[in-house]
Amino acid sequence: GFAFISTMVMNGDVRNGYFLQAIVLLLAGLVALRVERRAFLSQFSQVLLWLAVLSICIFPLSIFARFLLEFLPVIENYAGVEFVNLGLVMVFRNADIIRNTSIFREPGVFALYLLTGLMVELFYMSRPRYANVAVFLVALATTMSTTGLFVACLLLLGYIFKHNVRKALLVSLLMMVFAVGVIYVWPETIGFAFSKFDENSHEFASALARLSSISVPFTIFLSNPVFG
């Protein structure tokens, strides 16, 4: 927290972001000191489960009954993107492809939390709650996050490999056959999956933003090693 505040003072940047980051670090430290890890992870998974269930229930409505959403309040995030506010679920107001965001600002962030929930259930619980795993996977599919689905496959393979190497190899083979079959039947799948790397695609800005989130802070650090 001191590092954030010092950086704010030295650079004359008085935006709220530094205070928020310092508070998050402070609260995280308090939780780590006062809450037993396994109990925290279990509660994290349960809260995420309810968010996932709610988002899955709303997701079909946002596609097939969008006229019902016109009567609900609309909010706008920092990037100027409008969402229909359903309380614990946010729905894109104007989007060509509707993706599940839950309460988060974009589907990729929701996917990150769902992947964390999968990791908790598969690798930190003494016995995975398979109902939770199933719900997380369904919610992850509705985010349509290519990276999220790929990482989920790796997590599942890692869990199977941990218990049965032969079964893990078999599942890997089946996944490859399934992927080849999907690409054969729907060739446009490749374009959808890798559109973020096409400079002519509107999705390219998303990939650029992710690369910038690494390159820009590193450049700032090189320019200001102490307070950058």
mmCIF file of C-alpha atoms in Angstrom:
data_model
loop_
_atom_site.group_PDB
_atom_site.id
_atom_site.type_symbol
_atom_site.label_atom_id
_atom_site.label_comp_id
_atom_site.label_asym_id
_atom_site.label_seq_id
_atom_site.Cartn_x
_atom_site.Cartn_y
_atom_site.Cartn_z
ATOM 1 C CA GLY A 1 0.000 0.000 0.000
ATOM 2 C CA PHE A 2 2.875 2.374 0.854
ATOM 3 C CA ALA A 3 4.386 1.796 -2.613
ATOM 4 C CA PHE A 4 1.135 2.843 -4.328
ATOM 5 C CA ILE A 5 0.731 5.981 -2.208
ATOM 6 C CA SER A 6 4.417 6.919 -2.667
ATOM 7 C CA THR A 7 4.082 6.520 -6.437
ATOM 8 C CA MET A 8 0.969 8.710 -6.411
ATOM 9 C CA VAL A 9 2.736 11.469 -4.461
ATOM 10 C CA MET A 10 5.982 11.385 -6.453
ATOM 11 C CA ASN A 11 4.196 11.465 -9.826
ATOM 12 C CA GLY A 12 1.532 13.957 -8.770
ATOM 13 C CA ASP A 13 -1.194 11.515 -9.835
ATOM 14 C CA VAL A 14 -4.138 11.885 -7.452
ATOM 15 C CA ARG A 15 -6.643 9.635 -9.221
ATOM 16 C CA ASN A 16 -8.591 7.160 -7.084
ATOM 17 C CA GLY A 17 -6.942 4.118 -8.693
ATOM 18 C CA TYR A 18 -3.931 4.177 -6.369
ATOM 19 C CA PHE A 19 -6.135 4.373 -3.246
ATOM 20 C CA LEU A 20 -8.270 1.506 -4.490
ATOM 21 C CA GLN A 21 -5.222 -0.676 -5.177
ATOM 22 C CA ALA A 22 -3.782 0.090 -1.741
ATOM 23 C CA ILE A 23 -7.101 -0.754 -0.059
ATOM 24 C CA VAL A 24 -7.389 -4.013 -2.023
ATOM 25 C CA LEU A 25 -3.887 -5.053 -0.920
ATOM 26 C CA LEU A 26 -4.656 -4.146 2.691
ATOM 27 C CA LEU A 27 -7.927 -6.089 2.730
ATOM 28 C CA ALA A 28 -6.281 -9.065 1.005
ATOM 29 C CA GLY A 29 -3.616 -9.103 3.701
ATOM 30 C CA LEU A 30 -6.226 -9.015 6.465
ATOM 31 C CA VAL A 31 -8.147 -11.889 4.867
ATOM 32 C CA ALA A 32 -4.951 -13.935 4.475
ATOM 33 C CA LEU A 33 -4.082 -13.418 8.157
ATOM 34 C CA ARG A 34 -7.514 -14.002 9.668
ATOM 35 C CA VAL A 35 -9.243 -16.577 7.446
ATOM 36 C CA GLU A 36 -8.135 -20.188 7.093
ATOM 37 C CA ARG A 37 -7.171 -20.829 3.473
ATOM 38 C CA ARG A 38 -9.339 -23.874 2.806
ATOM 39 C CA ALA A 39 -12.398 -22.185 4.326
ATOM 40 C CA PHE A 40 -11.804 -19.071 2.212
ATOM 41 C CA LEU A 41 -11.409 -21.086 -0.996
ATOM 42 C CA SER A 42 -14.579 -23.044 -0.255
ATOM 43 C CA GLN A 43 -16.584 -19.851 0.296
ATOM 44 C CA PHE A 44 -15.043 -18.259 -2.807
ATOM 45 C CA SER A 45 -16.204 -21.227 -4.873
ATOM 46 C CA GLN A 46 -19.720 -21.068 -3.420
ATOM 47 C CA VAL A 47 -20.126 -17.334 -4.085
ATOM 48 C CA LEU A 48 -18.827 -17.823 -7.615
ATOM 49 C CA LEU A 49 -21.267 -20.728 -8.038
ATOM 50 C CA TRP A 50 -24.268 -18.489 -7.336
ATOM 51 C CA LEU A 51 -22.980 -15.793 -9.680
ATOM 52 C CA ALA A 52 -22.498 -18.430 -12.380
ATOM 53 C CA VAL A 53 -25.977 -19.919 -11.874
ATOM 54 C CA LEU A 54 -27.622 -16.490 -12.061
ATOM 55 C CA SER A 55 -25.696 -15.565 -15.195
ATOM 56 C CA ILE A 56 -26.590 -18.872 -16.876
ATOM 57 C CA CYS A 57 -30.278 -18.282 -16.137
ATOM 58 C CA ILE A 58 -30.178 -14.752 -17.575
ATOM 59 C CA PHE A 59 -28.022 -15.588 -20.598
ATOM 60 C CA PRO A 60 -30.820 -17.207 -22.720
ATOM 61 C CA LEU A 61 -33.107 -14.296 -21.823
ATOM 62 C CA SER A 62 -30.527 -11.816 -23.092
ATOM 63 C CA ILE A 63 -30.517 -13.614 -26.467
ATOM 64 C CA PHE A 64 -34.115 -14.703 -27.069
ATOM 65 C CA ALA A 65 -36.113 -12.117 -25.099
ATOM 66 C CA ARG A 66 -34.098 -8.930 -25.389
ATOM 67 C CA PHE A 67 -37.268 -6.855 -25.554
ATOM 68 C CA LEU A 68 -37.760 -7.527 -21.835
ATOM 69 C CA LEU A 69 -34.406 -5.889 -21.062
ATOM 70 C CA GLU A 70 -35.464 -2.585 -22.623
ATOM 71 C CA PHE A 71 -37.405 -1.725 -19.461
ATOM 72 C CA LEU A 72 -34.418 -2.148 -17.121
ATOM 73 C CA PRO A 73 -31.868 0.505 -16.096
ATOM 74 C CA VAL A 74 -28.750 1.031 -18.228
ATOM 75 C CA ILE A 75 -25.264 1.829 -16.946
ATOM 76 C CA GLU A 76 -22.111 2.834 -18.812
ATOM 77 C CA ASN A 77 -18.568 1.791 -17.917
ATOM 78 C CA TYR A 78 -15.345 3.822 -18.222
ATOM 79 C CA ALA A 79 -14.908 2.720 -21.844
ATOM 80 C CA GLY A 80 -18.364 3.991 -22.797
ATOM 81 C CA VAL A 81 -19.853 0.494 -23.169
ATOM 82 C CA GLU A 82 -23.495 0.282 -22.122
ATOM 83 C CA PHE A 83 -24.871 -2.557 -20.001
ATOM 84 C CA VAL A 84 -28.383 -3.453 -18.921
ATOM 85 C CA ASN A 85 -28.237 -3.624 -15.122
ATOM 86 C CA LEU A 86 -29.963 -6.655 -13.586
ATOM 87 C CA GLY A 87 -28.277 -6.274 -10.222
ATOM 88 C CA LEU A 88 -26.017 -9.329 -9.981
ATOM 89 C CA VAL A 89 -25.897 -9.769 -13.762
ATOM 90 C CA MET A 90 -24.898 -7.288 -16.444
ATOM 91 C CA VAL A 91 -25.895 -7.715 -20.099
ATOM 92 C CA PHE A 92 -24.400 -5.917 -23.085
ATOM 93 C CA ARG A 93 -26.995 -3.487 -24.388
ATOM 94 C CA ASN A 94 -25.681 -3.181 -27.953
ATOM 95 C CA ALA A 95 -23.509 -6.055 -29.136
ATOM 96 C CA ASP A 96 -23.421 -8.179 -32.256
ATOM 97 C CA ILE A 97 -22.604 -11.274 -30.197
ATOM 98 C CA ILE A 98 -24.047 -11.568 -26.693
ATOM 99 C CA ARG A 99 -21.522 -12.980 -24.224
ATOM 100 C CA ASN A 100 -21.924 -13.740 -20.540
ATOM 101 C CA THR A 101 -20.196 -11.150 -18.317
ATOM 102 C CA SER A 102 -21.971 -11.820 -14.969
ATOM 103 C CA ILE A 103 -21.236 -8.766 -12.758
ATOM 104 C CA PHE A 104 -17.920 -8.026 -14.472
ATOM 105 C CA ARG A 105 -16.980 -5.456 -17.098
ATOM 106 C CA GLU A 106 -16.165 -8.003 -19.805
ATOM 107 C CA PRO A 107 -16.501 -11.755 -20.463
ATOM 108 C CA GLY A 108 -12.753 -12.326 -20.175
ATOM 109 C CA VAL A 109 -12.728 -11.139 -16.558
ATOM 110 C CA PHE A 110 -15.624 -13.462 -15.697
ATOM 111 C CA ALA A 111 -13.769 -16.299 -17.440
ATOM 112 C CA LEU A 112 -10.711 -15.597 -15.270
ATOM 113 C CA TYR A 113 -12.772 -15.988 -12.094
ATOM 114 C CA LEU A 114 -14.419 -19.149 -13.409
ATOM 115 C CA LEU A 115 -10.997 -20.638 -14.172
ATOM 116 C CA THR A 116 -9.904 -19.777 -10.635
ATOM 117 C CA GLY A 117 -13.016 -21.546 -9.352
ATOM 118 C CA LEU A 118 -12.121 -24.603 -11.444
ATOM 119 C CA MET A 119 -8.598 -24.604 -10.010
ATOM 120 C CA VAL A 120 -9.992 -24.405 -6.482
ATOM 121 C CA GLU A 121 -12.373 -27.308 -7.018
ATOM 122 C CA LEU A 122 -9.975 -29.568 -8.925
ATOM 123 C CA PHE A 123 -6.709 -28.978 -7.085
ATOM 124 C CA TYR A 124 -7.382 -27.478 -3.646
ATOM 125 C CA MET A 125 -10.482 -29.302 -2.415
ATOM 126 C CA SER A 126 -9.974 -32.713 -0.825
ATOM 127 C CA ARG A 127 -12.860 -33.895 -3.003
ATOM 128 C CA PRO A 128 -14.078 -31.798 -5.961
ATOM 129 C CA ARG A 129 -17.731 -30.761 -5.948
ATOM 130 C CA TYR A 130 -18.520 -31.901 -9.455
ATOM 131 C CA ALA A 131 -21.777 -29.935 -9.576
ATOM 132 C CA ASN A 132 -19.732 -26.759 -9.099
ATOM 133 C CA VAL A 133 -17.275 -27.858 -11.792
ATOM 134 C CA ALA A 134 -20.128 -28.494 -14.237
ATOM 135 C CA VAL A 135 -21.715 -25.090 -13.578
ATOM 136 C CA PHE A 136 -18.367 -23.308 -13.978
ATOM 137 C CA LEU A 137 -17.785 -25.045 -17.320
ATOM 138 C CA VAL A 138 -21.256 -24.167 -18.636
ATOM 139 C CA ALA A 139 -20.820 -20.533 -17.563
ATOM 140 C CA LEU A 140 -17.361 -20.488 -19.128
ATOM 141 C CA ALA A 141 -18.809 -21.695 -22.434
ATOM 142 C CA THR A 142 -21.298 -18.805 -22.416
ATOM 143 C CA THR A 143 -18.459 -16.267 -22.048
ATOM 144 C CA MET A 144 -17.199 -17.483 -25.447
ATOM 145 C CA SER A 145 -13.667 -16.818 -24.252
ATOM 146 C CA THR A 146 -11.313 -18.783 -26.523
ATOM 147 C CA THR A 147 -8.451 -18.535 -24.061
ATOM 148 C CA GLY A 148 -10.748 -19.448 -21.177
ATOM 149 C CA LEU A 149 -11.962 -22.629 -22.865
ATOM 150 C CA PHE A 150 -8.409 -23.608 -23.824
ATOM 151 C CA VAL A 151 -7.132 -23.143 -20.262
ATOM 152 C CA ALA A 152 -10.161 -25.043 -18.893
ATOM 153 C CA CYS A 153 -9.219 -28.011 -21.090
ATOM 154 C CA LEU A 154 -5.670 -27.873 -19.724
ATOM 155 C CA LEU A 155 -6.975 -27.793 -16.139
ATOM 156 C CA LEU A 156 -9.240 -30.796 -16.745
ATOM 157 C CA LEU A 157 -6.388 -32.694 -18.383
ATOM 158 C CA GLY A 158 -4.119 -31.802 -15.476
ATOM 159 C CA TYR A 159 -6.672 -33.139 -12.997
ATOM 160 C CA ILE A 160 -7.159 -36.374 -14.961
ATOM 161 C CA PHE A 161 -3.397 -36.768 -15.442
ATOM 162 C CA LYS A 162 -2.945 -36.394 -11.691
ATOM 163 C CA HIS A 163 -5.131 -39.446 -11.085
ATOM 164 C CA ASN A 164 -4.800 -41.555 -14.222
ATOM 165 C CA VAL A 165 -2.133 -40.990 -16.885
ATOM 166 C CA ARG A 166 -3.635 -43.447 -19.377
ATOM 167 C CA LYS A 167 -7.068 -41.852 -19.121
ATOM 168 C CA ALA A 168 -5.507 -38.396 -19.553
ATOM 169 C CA LEU A 169 -3.866 -39.478 -22.807
ATOM 170 C CA LEU A 170 -7.173 -40.933 -24.031
ATOM 171 C CA VAL A 171 -9.078 -37.749 -23.175
ATOM 172 C CA SER A 172 -6.385 -35.669 -24.921
ATOM 173 C CA LEU A 173 -6.825 -37.746 -28.060
ATOM 174 C CA LEU A 174 -10.621 -37.401 -27.914
ATOM 175 C CA MET A 175 -10.314 -33.624 -27.496
ATOM 176 C CA MET A 176 -8.072 -33.403 -30.543
ATOM 177 C CA VAL A 177 -10.509 -35.488 -32.604
ATOM 178 C CA PHE A 178 -13.395 -33.319 -31.399
ATOM 179 C CA ALA A 179 -11.518 -30.111 -32.287
ATOM 180 C CA VAL A 180 -10.690 -31.410 -35.761
ATOM 181 C CA GLY A 181 -14.343 -32.417 -36.244
ATOM 182 C CA VAL A 182 -15.604 -28.977 -35.208
ATOM 183 C CA ILE A 183 -13.158 -27.239 -37.570
ATOM 184 C CA TYR A 184 -14.175 -29.584 -40.405
ATOM 185 C CA VAL A 185 -17.902 -28.954 -39.910
ATOM 186 C CA TRP A 186 -17.590 -25.234 -39.077
ATOM 187 C CA PRO A 187 -14.421 -23.871 -40.757
ATOM 188 C CA GLU A 188 -15.326 -20.361 -39.628
ATOM 189 C CA THR A 189 -14.485 -21.484 -36.080
ATOM 190 C CA ILE A 190 -10.796 -20.834 -36.789
ATOM 191 C CA GLY A 191 -11.522 -17.257 -37.810
ATOM 192 C CA PHE A 192 -13.603 -16.688 -34.671
ATOM 193 C CA ALA A 193 -10.946 -18.213 -32.393
ATOM 194 C CA PHE A 194 -8.020 -16.256 -33.850
ATOM 195 C CA SER A 195 -9.782 -13.036 -34.871
ATOM 196 C CA LYS A 196 -7.985 -11.158 -32.086
ATOM 197 C CA PHE A 197 -4.732 -11.582 -34.022
ATOM 198 C CA ASP A 198 -6.112 -10.196 -37.291
ATOM 199 C CA GLU A 199 -5.305 -6.500 -37.719
ATOM 200 C CA ASN A 200 -8.408 -6.084 -39.889
ATOM 201 C CA SER A 201 -10.714 -7.461 -37.193
ATOM 202 C CA HIS A 202 -12.498 -5.295 -34.635
ATOM 203 C CA GLU A 203 -11.311 -7.858 -32.061
ATOM 204 C CA PHE A 204 -7.674 -6.902 -32.696
ATOM 205 C CA ALA A 205 -7.968 -4.032 -30.213
ATOM 206 C CA SER A 206 -8.641 -6.623 -27.501
ATOM 207 C CA ALA A 207 -5.373 -8.453 -28.188
ATOM 208 C CA LEU A 208 -3.521 -5.136 -28.406
ATOM 209 C CA ALA A 209 -4.888 -4.080 -25.020
ATOM 210 C CA ARG A 210 -3.708 -7.337 -23.427
ATOM 211 C CA LEU A 211 -0.229 -6.982 -24.881
ATOM 212 C CA SER A 212 -0.115 -3.358 -23.768
ATOM 213 C CA SER A 213 -1.027 -4.361 -20.211
ATOM 214 C CA ILE A 214 2.405 -6.056 -20.094
ATOM 215 C CA SER A 215 4.555 -3.873 -22.347
ATOM 216 C CA VAL A 216 3.382 -0.452 -21.100
ATOM 217 C CA PRO A 217 4.000 -1.068 -17.359
ATOM 218 C CA PHE A 218 7.409 -2.559 -18.196
ATOM 219 C CA THR A 219 8.294 0.529 -20.246
ATOM 220 C CA ILE A 220 7.164 2.788 -17.385
ATOM 221 C CA PHE A 221 9.318 0.769 -14.978
ATOM 222 C CA LEU A 222 12.379 1.165 -17.227
ATOM 223 C CA SER A 223 11.810 4.937 -17.343
ATOM 224 C CA ASN A 224 11.177 5.208 -13.577
ATOM 225 C CA PRO A 225 12.758 2.207 -11.799
ATOM 226 C CA VAL A 226 11.901 3.471 -8.297
ATOM 227 C CA PHE A 227 8.536 5.224 -8.611
ATOM 228 C CA GLY A 228 7.398 3.998 -12.048
#
